[in-house]
Coordinates of C-alpha atoms in Angstrom, one line a residue:
X951 CA 0.0 0.0 0.0
X952 CA 2.8 2.4 0.9
X953 CA 4.4 1.8 -2.5
X954 CA 1.2 2.6 -4.3
X955 CA 0.7 5.8 -2.3
X956 CA 4.1 7.1 -3.2
X957 CA 3.4 6.5 -6.8
X958 CA -0.1 8.1 -6.8
X959 CA 0.9 11.7 -7.6
X960 CA 3.1 10.4 -10.4
X961 CA 0.4 8.1 -11.6
X962 CA -2.2 10.9 -11.7
X963 CA 0.2 13.1 -13.7
X964 CA 0.8 10.3 -16.2
X965 CA -2.9 9.4 -16.4
X966 CA -3.6 13.0 -17.6
X967 CA -1.0 12.8 -20.3
X968 CA -1.1 9.1 -21.5
X969 CA -3.0 9.7 -24.7
X970 CA -0.5 12.5 -25.6
X971 CA 2.4 10.2 -24.8
X972 CA 0.8 7.4 -26.8
X973 CA 0.7 9.6 -29.9
X974 CA 3.7 11.8 -29.2
X975 CA 6.0 12.4 -30.9
X976 CA 4.6 11.0 -34.1
X977 CA 0.9 11.9 -34.6
X978 CA 0.9 15.3 -33.0
X979 CA 4.3 16.1 -34.5
X980 CA 3.0 15.3 -38.0
X981 CA -0.1 17.5 -37.4
X982 CA 2.2 20.4 -36.5
X983 CA 4.2 20.2 -39.7
X984 CA 3.0 22.7 -42.3
X985 CA 2.6 21.3 -45.8
X986 CA 5.3 22.7 -48.0
X987 CA 4.3 25.0 -50.9
X988 CA 4.1 23.2 -54.2
X989 CA 5.6 24.1 -57.6
X990 CA 5.1 22.5 -61.0
X991 CA 6.0 22.6 -64.6
X992 CA 4.6 25.8 -66.2
X993 CA 3.4 25.3 -69.8
X994 CA 5.7 26.7 -72.5
X995 CA 3.9 28.9 -75.0
X996 CA 5.3 29.0 -78.5
X997 CA 3.5 31.9 -80.1
X998 CA 2.7 32.2 -83.8
X999 CA 5.5 33.8 -85.7
X1000 CA 5.1 37.6 -86.0
X1001 CA 4.9 39.1 -89.5
X1002 CA 7.6 41.3 -90.8
X1003 CA 7.4 44.8 -89.3
X1004 CA 5.7 47.3 -91.6
X1005 CA 7.8 50.2 -92.8
X1006 CA 6.6 53.7 -91.9
X1007 CA 5.4 56.0 -94.6
X1008 CA 3.1 55.8 -97.6
X1009 CA -0.5 56.6 -97.9
X1010 CA -2.2 57.9 -94.7
X1011 CA -5.8 57.7 -93.4
X1012 CA -7.5 60.1 -91.0
X1013 CA -9.5 58.2 -88.4
X1014 CA -12.8 59.1 -86.7
X1015 CA -13.1 56.0 -84.5
X1016 CA -12.1 52.4 -84.1
X1017 CA -14.6 49.5 -84.1
X1018 CA -13.4 46.2 -82.6
X1019 CA -15.1 42.9 -83.4
X1020 CA -14.4 39.3 -82.5
X1021 CA -13.8 40.1 -78.8
X1022 CA -15.9 38.0 -76.3
X1023 CA -13.6 38.0 -73.2
X1024 CA -12.7 41.6 -72.9
X1025 CA -15.1 44.5 -73.5
X1026 CA -14.6 46.9 -76.4
X1027 CA -14.4 49.8 -73.9
X1028 CA -11.3 48.4 -72.3
X1029 CA -9.7 47.7 -75.6
X1030 CA -10.4 51.2 -77.0
X1031 CA -8.8 52.6 -73.8
X1032 CA -5.7 50.6 -74.6
X1033 CA -5.6 52.0 -78.1
X1034 CA -6.0 55.6 -76.9
X1035 CA -7.7 58.5 -78.7
X1036 CA -7.6 58.5 -82.6
X1037 CA -10.3 61.0 -83.6
X1038 CA -8.8 63.4 -86.1
X1039 CA -5.4 61.7 -86.2
X1040 CA -3.7 60.4 -89.4
X1041 CA -2.0 57.0 -89.6
X1042 CA -0.1 55.2 -92.3
X1043 CA -0.3 51.4 -92.6
X1044 CA 2.4 50.9 -90.0
X1045 CA 0.5 53.1 -87.6
X1046 CA -2.7 51.2 -88.1
X1047 CA -0.9 47.9 -87.4
X1048 CA 0.5 49.4 -84.2
X1049 CA -3.0 50.2 -83.0
X1050 CA -3.9 46.5 -83.5
X1051 CA -0.7 45.5 -81.7
X1052 CA -1.9 47.4 -78.6
X1053 CA -5.1 45.3 -78.6
X1054 CA -3.0 42.2 -78.9
X1055 CA -0.8 43.2 -76.0
X1056 CA -3.8 44.0 -73.8
X1057 CA -5.3 40.6 -74.5
X1058 CA -2.1 38.8 -73.8
X1059 CA -1.4 40.7 -70.6
X1060 CA -4.9 39.8 -69.5
X1061 CA -4.1 36.1 -69.8
X1062 CA -4.9 35.1 -73.4
X1063 CA -1.4 34.2 -74.8
X1064 CA -2.7 33.2 -78.3
X1065 CA -4.9 36.2 -78.9
X1066 CA -4.1 38.4 -81.9
X1067 CA -5.6 41.5 -83.3
X1068 CA -5.2 42.6 -86.9
X1069 CA -6.4 45.1 -89.4
X1070 CA -8.4 43.4 -92.2
X1071 CA -8.7 44.8 -95.7
X1072 CA -11.3 47.6 -95.6
X1073 CA -12.4 51.0 -96.9
X1074 CA -11.1 53.8 -94.6
X1075 CA -12.6 56.7 -96.5
X1076 CA -15.3 57.2 -93.8
X1077 CA -12.7 57.3 -91.0
X1078 CA -13.9 54.1 -89.3
X1079 CA -11.1 51.6 -88.6
X1080 CA -12.2 48.0 -88.0
X1081 CA -9.9 45.8 -85.9
X1082 CA -10.6 42.1 -85.8
X1083 CA -9.6 39.9 -82.8
X1084 CA -8.7 36.3 -82.9
X1085 CA -8.9 35.3 -79.3
X1086 CA -6.9 32.1 -79.8
X1087 CA -8.6 28.7 -79.5
X1088 CA -7.4 25.2 -78.8
X1089 CA -6.8 23.0 -81.8
X1090 CA -5.4 19.6 -80.9
X1091 CA -5.1 18.8 -77.2
X1092 CA -3.0 15.7 -76.9
X1093 CA -1.0 13.7 -74.2
X1094 CA 1.8 11.5 -75.3
X1095 CA 4.7 9.6 -73.7
X1096 CA 4.4 6.8 -71.1
X1097 CA 1.7 4.5 -72.5
X1098 CA 0.4 3.6 -69.0
X1099 CA -0.2 7.3 -68.2
X1100 CA -1.5 8.7 -71.6
X1101 CA -5.2 7.7 -71.1
X1102 CA -5.3 9.2 -67.6
X1103 CA -3.4 12.3 -68.7
X1104 CA -5.9 12.8 -71.5
X1105 CA -8.7 12.8 -68.9
X1106 CA -7.1 15.8 -67.1
X1107 CA -6.7 17.6 -70.5
X1108 CA -10.4 17.1 -71.3
X1109 CA -11.0 20.3 -69.3
X1110 CA -9.4 22.1 -72.2
X1111 CA -11.6 21.0 -75.2
X1112 CA -11.1 21.7 -78.8
X1113 CA -12.4 25.1 -79.7
X1114 CA -12.2 26.7 -76.3
X1115 CA -10.4 29.9 -75.8
X1116 CA -6.8 29.5 -74.6
X1117 CA -6.7 31.2 -71.2
X1118 CA -3.5 31.3 -69.2
X1119 CA -5.0 30.7 -65.7
X1120 CA -7.1 27.7 -66.8
X1121 CA -4.2 26.3 -68.9
X1122 CA -1.8 26.6 -65.9
X1123 CA -4.3 25.0 -63.5
X1124 CA -4.9 21.9 -65.7
X1125 CA -1.2 21.3 -66.5
X1126 CA -0.2 21.8 -62.9
X1127 CA -2.9 19.4 -61.7
X1128 CA -1.5 16.8 -64.1
X1129 CA 2.1 17.5 -63.0
X1130 CA 1.0 17.1 -59.3
X1131 CA 0.2 13.4 -59.8
X1132 CA 2.8 11.3 -57.8
X1133 CA 5.6 9.9 -59.7
X1134 CA 4.9 11.8 -62.9
X1135 CA 6.8 14.5 -64.7
X1136 CA 5.2 16.5 -67.5
X1137 CA 6.4 18.8 -70.3
X1138 CA 3.5 20.9 -71.6
X1139 CA 3.9 22.9 -74.8
X1140 CA 1.4 25.2 -76.6
X1141 CA 2.3 25.8 -80.3
X1142 CA 0.5 27.3 -83.3
X1143 CA -2.2 25.0 -84.7
X1144 CA -3.0 24.1 -88.3
X1145 CA -5.8 26.6 -88.5
X1146 CA -5.3 30.4 -88.2
X1147 CA -6.0 31.6 -84.6
X1148 CA -5.6 28.2 -83.0
X1149 CA -3.0 26.6 -80.7
X1150 CA -2.2 22.9 -80.1
X1151 CA -1.5 21.8 -76.6
X1152 CA 1.0 18.9 -76.5
X1153 CA 1.8 17.4 -73.1
X1154 CA 4.6 14.8 -72.7
X1155 CA 4.0 12.5 -69.7
X1156 CA 6.9 10.7 -68.2
X1157 CA 7.4 8.5 -65.2
X1158 CA 9.7 10.5 -62.9
X1159 CA 10.1 7.7 -60.3
X1160 CA 8.3 4.7 -59.0
X1161 CA 9.5 4.7 -55.4
X1162 CA 10.8 7.4 -53.1
X1163 CA 11.5 7.5 -49.4
X1164 CA 13.5 8.6 -46.5
X1165 CA 15.4 6.9 -43.6
X1166 CA 16.9 8.8 -40.7
X1167 CA 17.9 9.2 -37.0
X1168 CA 17.2 12.0 -34.6
X1169 CA 17.0 12.7 -30.8
X1170 CA 13.7 14.5 -30.9
X1171 CA 12.0 12.1 -28.5
X1172 CA 11.7 12.2 -24.7
X1173 CA 13.3 10.2 -21.9
X1174 CA 10.0 8.5 -21.1
X1175 CA 9.4 7.2 -24.7
X1176 CA 12.9 7.2 -26.0
X1177 CA 15.0 10.1 -27.1
X1178 CA 16.8 8.5 -30.0
X1179 CA 14.5 7.6 -32.8
X1180 CA 14.9 5.8 -36.1
X1181 CA 12.3 6.5 -38.8
X1182 CA 11.6 5.5 -42.4
X1183 CA 9.0 6.3 -45.0
X1184 CA 8.4 4.8 -48.4
X1185 CA 6.0 6.1 -51.1
X1186 CA 5.0 3.9 -54.1
X1187 CA 3.8 6.4 -56.7
X1188 CA 1.3 5.6 -59.4
X1189 CA 1.4 1.8 -58.9
X1190 CA -2.0 1.0 -60.3
X1191 CA -3.1 4.1 -62.2
X1192 CA -2.0 7.6 -62.9
X1193 CA -1.9 9.6 -59.7
X1194 CA -2.5 7.0 -57.0
X1195 CA 0.0 6.5 -54.1
X1196 CA 0.7 4.0 -51.3
X1197 CA 2.5 5.6 -48.4
X1198 CA 4.0 3.8 -45.4
X1199 CA 5.8 5.3 -42.4
X1200 CA 7.5 3.7 -39.4
X1201 CA 9.3 5.1 -36.3
X1202 CA 11.0 3.2 -33.5
X1203 CA 12.7 4.6 -30.3
X1204 CA 15.4 3.3 -28.0
X1205 CA 12.8 2.6 -25.3
X1206 CA 10.6 0.4 -27.6
X1207 CA 8.0 2.9 -28.6
X1208 CA 6.9 2.4 -32.2
X1209 CA 4.6 4.0 -34.6
X1210 CA 3.4 2.9 -38.0
X1211 CA 1.0 4.1 -40.7
X1212 CA -0.2 3.0 -44.0
X1213 CA -2.2 5.2 -46.5
X1214 CA -3.6 5.0 -49.9
X1215 CA -4.6 8.0 -52.0
X1216 CA -5.9 8.4 -55.5
X1217 CA -7.4 11.0 -57.8
X1218 CA -11.2 11.0 -58.0
X1219 CA -11.9 12.1 -61.6
X1220 CA -9.8 14.7 -63.3
X1221 CA -10.7 17.9 -61.5
X1222 CA -8.0 17.7 -58.8
X1223 CA -10.2 16.0 -56.2
X1224 CA -8.4 13.3 -54.3
X1225 CA -9.5 10.7 -51.8
X1226 CA -7.3 9.2 -49.0
X1227 CA -7.6 6.4 -46.6
X1228 CA -5.1 5.7 -43.8
X1229 CA -4.6 3.6 -40.7
X1230 CA -2.1 4.5 -37.9
X1231 CA -1.0 2.5 -34.9
X1232 CA 1.4 3.4 -32.1
X1233 CA 2.6 1.7 -28.9
X1234 CA 4.5 3.0 -25.9
X1235 CA 5.9 1.6 -22.7
X1236 CA 7.1 4.4 -20.5
X1237 CA 10.7 4.3 -19.3
X1238 CA 13.0 6.5 -17.2
X1239 CA 11.3 8.1 -14.2
X1240 CA 8.0 6.6 -15.2
X1241 CA 9.2 3.0 -15.5
X1242 CA 8.0 2.1 -12.0
X1243 CA 4.4 2.8 -13.0
X1244 CA 4.3 0.0 -15.6
X1245 CA 2.5 2.4 -17.9
X1246 CA 2.0 1.4 -21.5
X1247 CA -0.7 1.9 -24.1
X1248 CA -1.7 2.1 -27.8
X1249 CA -3.3 4.6 -30.1
X1250 CA -5.1 3.6 -33.3
X1251 CA -6.4 6.1 -35.9
X1252 CA -8.4 5.2 -39.0
X1253 CA -9.1 8.1 -41.4
X1254 CA -11.0 8.8 -44.6
X1255 CA -10.5 12.1 -46.3
X1256 CA -10.9 14.3 -49.4
X1257 CA -8.9 17.2 -50.7
X1258 CA -9.6 19.7 -53.6
X1259 CA -7.5 22.5 -55.0
X1260 CA -9.7 25.6 -55.2
X1261 CA -6.9 27.6 -56.6
X1262 CA -3.8 26.0 -58.3
X1263 CA -1.2 28.2 -59.9
X1264 CA 2.5 29.0 -59.8
X1265 CA 2.1 32.0 -57.5
X1266 CA -0.9 31.1 -55.3
X1267 CA -2.6 28.0 -54.1
X1268 CA -5.7 27.3 -51.9
X1269 CA -6.6 23.7 -51.0
X1270 CA -9.7 22.6 -49.1
X1271 CA -9.5 19.3 -47.3
X1272 CA -11.7 17.3 -44.9
X1273 CA -11.5 14.0 -43.2
X1274 CA -13.3 11.7 -40.7
X1275 CA -10.8 10.3 -38.1
X1276 CA -11.7 7.6 -35.6
X1277 CA -9.3 7.3 -32.7
X1278 CA -9.1 4.5 -30.1
X1279 CA -6.8 5.1 -27.1
X1280 CA -6.0 2.4 -24.6
X1281 CA -3.7 3.0 -21.6
X1282 CA -2.7 0.8 -18.7
X1283 CA -0.8 1.3 -15.4
X1284 CA 0.3 -1.7 -13.5
X1285 CA 1.2 0.3 -10.4
X1286 CA -2.4 1.5 -9.9
X1287 CA -4.2 -1.3 -11.6
X1288 CA -5.9 1.1 -14.0
X1289 CA -7.1 0.4 -17.5
X1290 CA -8.3 3.4 -19.5
X1291 CA -10.1 3.3 -22.8
X1292 CA -11.2 6.2 -24.8
X1293 CA -12.5 6.7 -28.3
X1294 CA -13.2 9.8 -30.4
X1295 CA -14.5 10.7 -33.8
X1296 CA -13.2 14.0 -35.2
X1297 CA -13.9 15.8 -38.5
X1298 CA -11.2 18.4 -39.3
X1299 CA -11.9 20.8 -42.2
X1300 CA -8.8 22.6 -43.4
X1301 CA -7.9 25.4 -45.8
X1302 CA -4.2 25.4 -46.6
X1303 CA -2.6 28.1 -48.8
X1304 CA 0.6 29.6 -50.1
X1305 CA 1.3 32.9 -51.9
X1306 CA 4.5 33.9 -53.6
X1307 CA 5.5 37.6 -54.0
X1308 CA 8.4 39.8 -54.9
X1309 CA 8.4 41.9 -51.8
X1310 CA 12.0 43.1 -51.1
X1311 CA 14.0 40.3 -52.7
X1312 CA 11.2 37.6 -52.8
X1313 CA 9.0 35.8 -50.3
X1314 CA 6.4 33.2 -49.7
X1315 CA 3.6 33.1 -47.2
X1316 CA 1.9 29.8 -46.4
X1317 CA -0.2 28.2 -43.8
X1318 CA -3.4 26.5 -42.8
X1319 CA -6.7 27.4 -41.1
X1320 CA -8.7 24.5 -39.7
X1321 CA -11.9 23.8 -37.8
X1322 CA -12.3 20.4 -36.0
X1323 CA -15.6 19.0 -34.7
X1324 CA -15.3 16.0 -32.5
X1325 CA -16.8 13.8 -29.9
X1326 CA -14.9 12.0 -27.2
X1327 CA -16.2 8.9 -25.5
X1328 CA -15.0 7.3 -22.3
X1329 CA -15.6 3.9 -20.8
X1330 CA -15.8 2.4 -17.3
X1331 CA -14.3 4.2 -14.4
X1332 CA -12.6 6.7 -16.7
X1333 CA -16.0 8.3 -17.4
X1334 CA -16.8 8.8 -13.7
X1335 CA -13.4 10.3 -13.0
X1336 CA -13.7 12.7 -15.9
X1337 CA -17.2 13.8 -14.8
X1338 CA -15.7 15.1 -11.5
X1339 CA -12.7 16.7 -13.1
X1340 CA -12.0 17.9 -16.6
X1341 CA -15.4 17.0 -18.1
X1342 CA -13.8 16.5 -21.5
X1343 CA -16.1 13.8 -22.6
X1344 CA -18.7 14.7 -25.2
X1345 CA -18.7 17.1 -28.2
X1346 CA -16.1 19.7 -28.8
X1347 CA -14.9 22.3 -31.4
X1348 CA -11.3 23.3 -32.0
X1349 CA -9.9 26.0 -34.2
X1350 CA -6.3 26.1 -35.4
X1351 CA -4.3 28.7 -37.3
X1352 CA -0.8 28.0 -38.7
X1353 CA 0.9 30.8 -40.5
X1354 CA 4.5 31.0 -41.8
X1355 CA 6.6 33.4 -43.9
X1356 CA 10.0 33.1 -45.6
X1357 CA 11.3 36.5 -46.5
X1358 CA 14.4 36.6 -48.7
X1359 CA 16.5 39.7 -48.0
X1360 CA 19.2 38.9 -50.6
X1361 CA 20.7 35.8 -52.3
X1362 CA 22.0 34.5 -49.0
X1363 CA 20.0 36.0 -46.2
X1364 CA 16.5 34.8 -45.3
X1365 CA 14.2 35.5 -42.4
X1366 CA 11.7 32.8 -41.3
X1367 CA 8.7 33.3 -38.9
X1368 CA 5.9 31.0 -37.9
X1369 CA 3.0 31.2 -35.5
X1370 CA 0.6 28.4 -34.5
X1371 CA -2.5 29.1 -32.4
X1372 CA -5.4 27.0 -31.0
X1373 CA -8.7 28.0 -29.6
X1374 CA -11.6 26.0 -28.1
X1375 CA -14.6 26.4 -25.9
X1376 CA -14.2 23.1 -24.1
X1377 CA -11.8 21.2 -22.0
X1378 CA -10.0 18.8 -24.4
X1379 CA -8.6 15.4 -24.0
X1380 CA -4.8 15.5 -23.9
X1381 CA -4.6 14.0 -27.4
X1382 CA -6.3 17.2 -28.8
X1383 CA -4.2 19.7 -26.9
X1384 CA -1.6 22.1 -28.2
X1385 CA 2.0 21.4 -27.1
X1386 CA 4.7 24.0 -26.8
X1387 CA 7.9 22.0 -26.6
X1388 CA 9.8 20.1 -29.3
X1389 CA 11.3 20.6 -32.7
X1390 CA 8.2 22.3 -34.1
X1391 CA 7.7 24.5 -31.0
X1392 CA 10.1 25.8 -28.3
X1393 CA 13.2 23.9 -29.1
X1394 CA 14.8 24.5 -25.7
X1395 CA 12.2 22.1 -24.2
X1396 CA 11.4 18.5 -25.0
X1397 CA 8.4 17.1 -26.9
X1398 CA 5.4 16.8 -24.6
X1399 CA 6.2 19.9 -22.6
X1400 CA 3.4 22.5 -21.9
X1401 CA 0.2 21.0 -23.2
X1402 CA -2.9 23.2 -23.1
X1403 CA -6.4 23.6 -24.5
X1404 CA -5.7 27.0 -26.0
X1405 CA -2.6 28.9 -26.8
X1406 CA 0.1 29.9 -29.3
X1407 CA 3.6 29.1 -30.2
X1408 CA 6.0 31.0 -32.5
X1409 CA 9.3 30.4 -34.1
X1410 CA 11.7 32.9 -35.8
X1411 CA 14.9 32.2 -37.6
X1412 CA 17.6 34.4 -39.4
X1413 CA 19.2 32.1 -42.0
X1414 CA 22.4 32.7 -43.9
X1415 CA 23.3 30.3 -46.7
X1416 CA 26.9 29.4 -47.4
X1417 CA 26.6 26.9 -50.3
X1418 CA 24.8 23.8 -49.0
X1419 CA 25.3 24.8 -45.4
X1420 CA 22.7 27.1 -43.7
X1421 CA 23.6 28.4 -40.2
X1422 CA 20.9 30.3 -38.4
X1423 CA 20.0 32.1 -35.2
X1424 CA 16.5 31.4 -33.7
X1425 CA 14.2 32.3 -30.9
X1426 CA 11.0 30.4 -29.9
X1427 CA 8.2 31.3 -27.5
X1428 CA 4.7 30.1 -26.6
X1429 CA 2.0 30.2 -24.0
X1430 CA -0.9 27.9 -23.3
X1431 CA -4.0 27.8 -21.1
X1432 CA -3.8 24.3 -19.6
X1433 CA -7.6 23.9 -19.2
X1434 CA -10.3 26.0 -20.7
X1435 CA -12.4 25.5 -17.6
X1436 CA -10.1 24.7 -14.7
X1437 CA -11.4 22.6 -11.8
X1438 CA -8.4 23.2 -9.4
X1439 CA -6.7 26.2 -7.9
X1440 CA -3.4 25.4 -9.5
X1441 CA -1.8 27.7 -12.0
X1442 CA -3.7 27.3 -15.3
X1443 CA -1.1 28.8 -17.6
X1444 CA 2.4 27.9 -18.9
X1445 CA 4.7 30.0 -20.9
X1446 CA 8.0 28.9 -22.4
X1447 CA 10.8 30.6 -24.4
X1448 CA 14.2 29.9 -25.6
X1449 CA 16.7 30.7 -28.4
X1450 CA 20.0 29.6 -29.8
X1451 CA 21.9 28.7 -32.9
X1452 CA 21.5 26.0 -35.5
X1453 CA 22.9 24.7 -38.8
X1454 CA 21.3 22.7 -41.6
X1455 CA 23.2 20.9 -44.4
X1456 CA 21.9 19.3 -47.5
X1457 CA 24.0 17.6 -50.1
X1458 CA 22.8 15.2 -52.7
X1459 CA 20.4 12.8 -50.9
X1460 CA 21.7 13.6 -47.4
X1461 CA 20.3 16.2 -45.0
X1462 CA 21.5 16.9 -41.5
X1463 CA 20.8 19.5 -38.8
X1464 CA 21.8 20.5 -35.3
X1465 CA 20.3 23.1 -32.9
X1466 CA 21.6 24.3 -29.5
X1467 CA 18.9 26.1 -27.5
X1468 CA 19.0 27.9 -24.2
X1469 CA 15.9 28.5 -22.1
X1470 CA 14.9 32.2 -21.6
X1471 CA 11.8 31.6 -19.4
X1472 CA 9.6 28.8 -18.3
X1473 CA 11.8 27.1 -15.7
X1474 CA 12.8 23.5 -15.6
X1475 CA 11.1 20.9 -17.7
X1476 CA 8.1 19.4 -16.0
X1477 CA 8.0 16.3 -18.1
X1478 CA 11.7 15.3 -18.3
X1479 CA 13.8 16.3 -15.3
X1480 CA 16.9 14.9 -17.0
X1481 CA 17.0 17.5 -19.7
X1482 CA 19.4 20.4 -19.3
X1483 CA 20.0 23.8 -20.8
X1484 CA 21.2 24.1 -23.5
X1485 CA 19.1 21.4 -25.3
X1486 CA 20.8 19.9 -28.3
X1487 CA 18.7 18.5 -31.1
X1488 CA 20.2 16.6 -34.0
X1489 CA 19.0 14.8 -37.1
X1490 CA 20.4 12.9 -40.0
X1491 CA 18.4 11.6 -43.0
X1492 CA 18.9 10.0 -46.4
X1493 CA 16.4 10.4 -49.2
X1494 CA 16.0 7.9 -52.0

């Protein structure tokens, strides 16, 4: 009995954080990683050859007005403004052609690369100049290359049918969506068609790779679950059809915690809509100062989701995604003879975005905004304990914002800033809380440090590239409200901060990084007393 009484405070602490430990550092760490902005192959446009420039001089005509015909996408008023005033002015043939060239330039700047305006043969004795516009329409739209991919690629290109006007934004979207398909590389080209005023779109589709993956080591874990971690991931791209993908991940720590996931994703039609199904399992057995508790557990997550690119272009993207995730958490403690089972169903809806600009040298802003609706269920004694404490069982809403900016000052110097925030109106289960510590938070503290229902965490870096080596200075800070509705008189807030130096190196398929971080405020770690300041984080990975 005395032994169990001594362990009781520790057991209560662990009981409150077991679901987080069961998932950390894998599931929550993945959730905190922003999706990287995407690029793609822009279509090359080979315009029709321009005619020989007309020589100034010769017969002139005095104009009264210009009449434009053939234009359906841009109003005549805007085109006439581009031409400028002509009433009472005299023009030779070269001058008349220059007026039509202004219409051509206006159309092309508006996103119609194959549009062309010209002056047809006409009688100018009345002073009326007629300018005809060929807006540029698709002739042949053809995919060629890898036989296994041509049929699927042609499906994506069906959004650009024969006879439609060639519009840059739509052309860019369709070709980028095709290039986004896993394991595929495309080379799109628009060239003059057989008929006047048409352009043929030819897209070469190649297999870029069949497999890709990564294997690596890091010390991002905790003493309780294992600091040293080995991880590996493998993607099989387009194994059964154009655009599908099988993705597998695994992680194992020195203390026997392991995590594995398997996912399958595929395009649903040719609009950019994708479906995804995944299953994740993790197991932990606490070590270090928690070993005497005999605490161990599992977390299982099954997920079905959809994603759709609302905007897809070279300079800005907006993607809507939603999923239904079912979680089952099972935790046991031999010291207190407790067996805790929880389950939840959550529906996160996320808008992720990125925007490129030329502010100062150049920059990119990217991030995600999400709303999560969920319901947590508890079983047995766990439900009774929760009813007299956190009252986290039942329905909840959670809102998250993740915003990042990379600002290039010159060819070598970049500034990076990121802020993540979470808000809720309910007490949350620890598996849904925001954590401050770790590689994606305050790097002076370990993963699992400072979990709360609401709060924010920010990272800043000043990076200086020296070839493949990028040293940087950084500072991180964050603050959380531990429980939205506290049921004790204990301090309900935690604030952490720290900064230091780091270096990243990338060469060929290898990447490596080291950070050394000192704590500025927040005190000693409450989850891992063996950690010291400065905290040293290191990783090494090989991509194939």
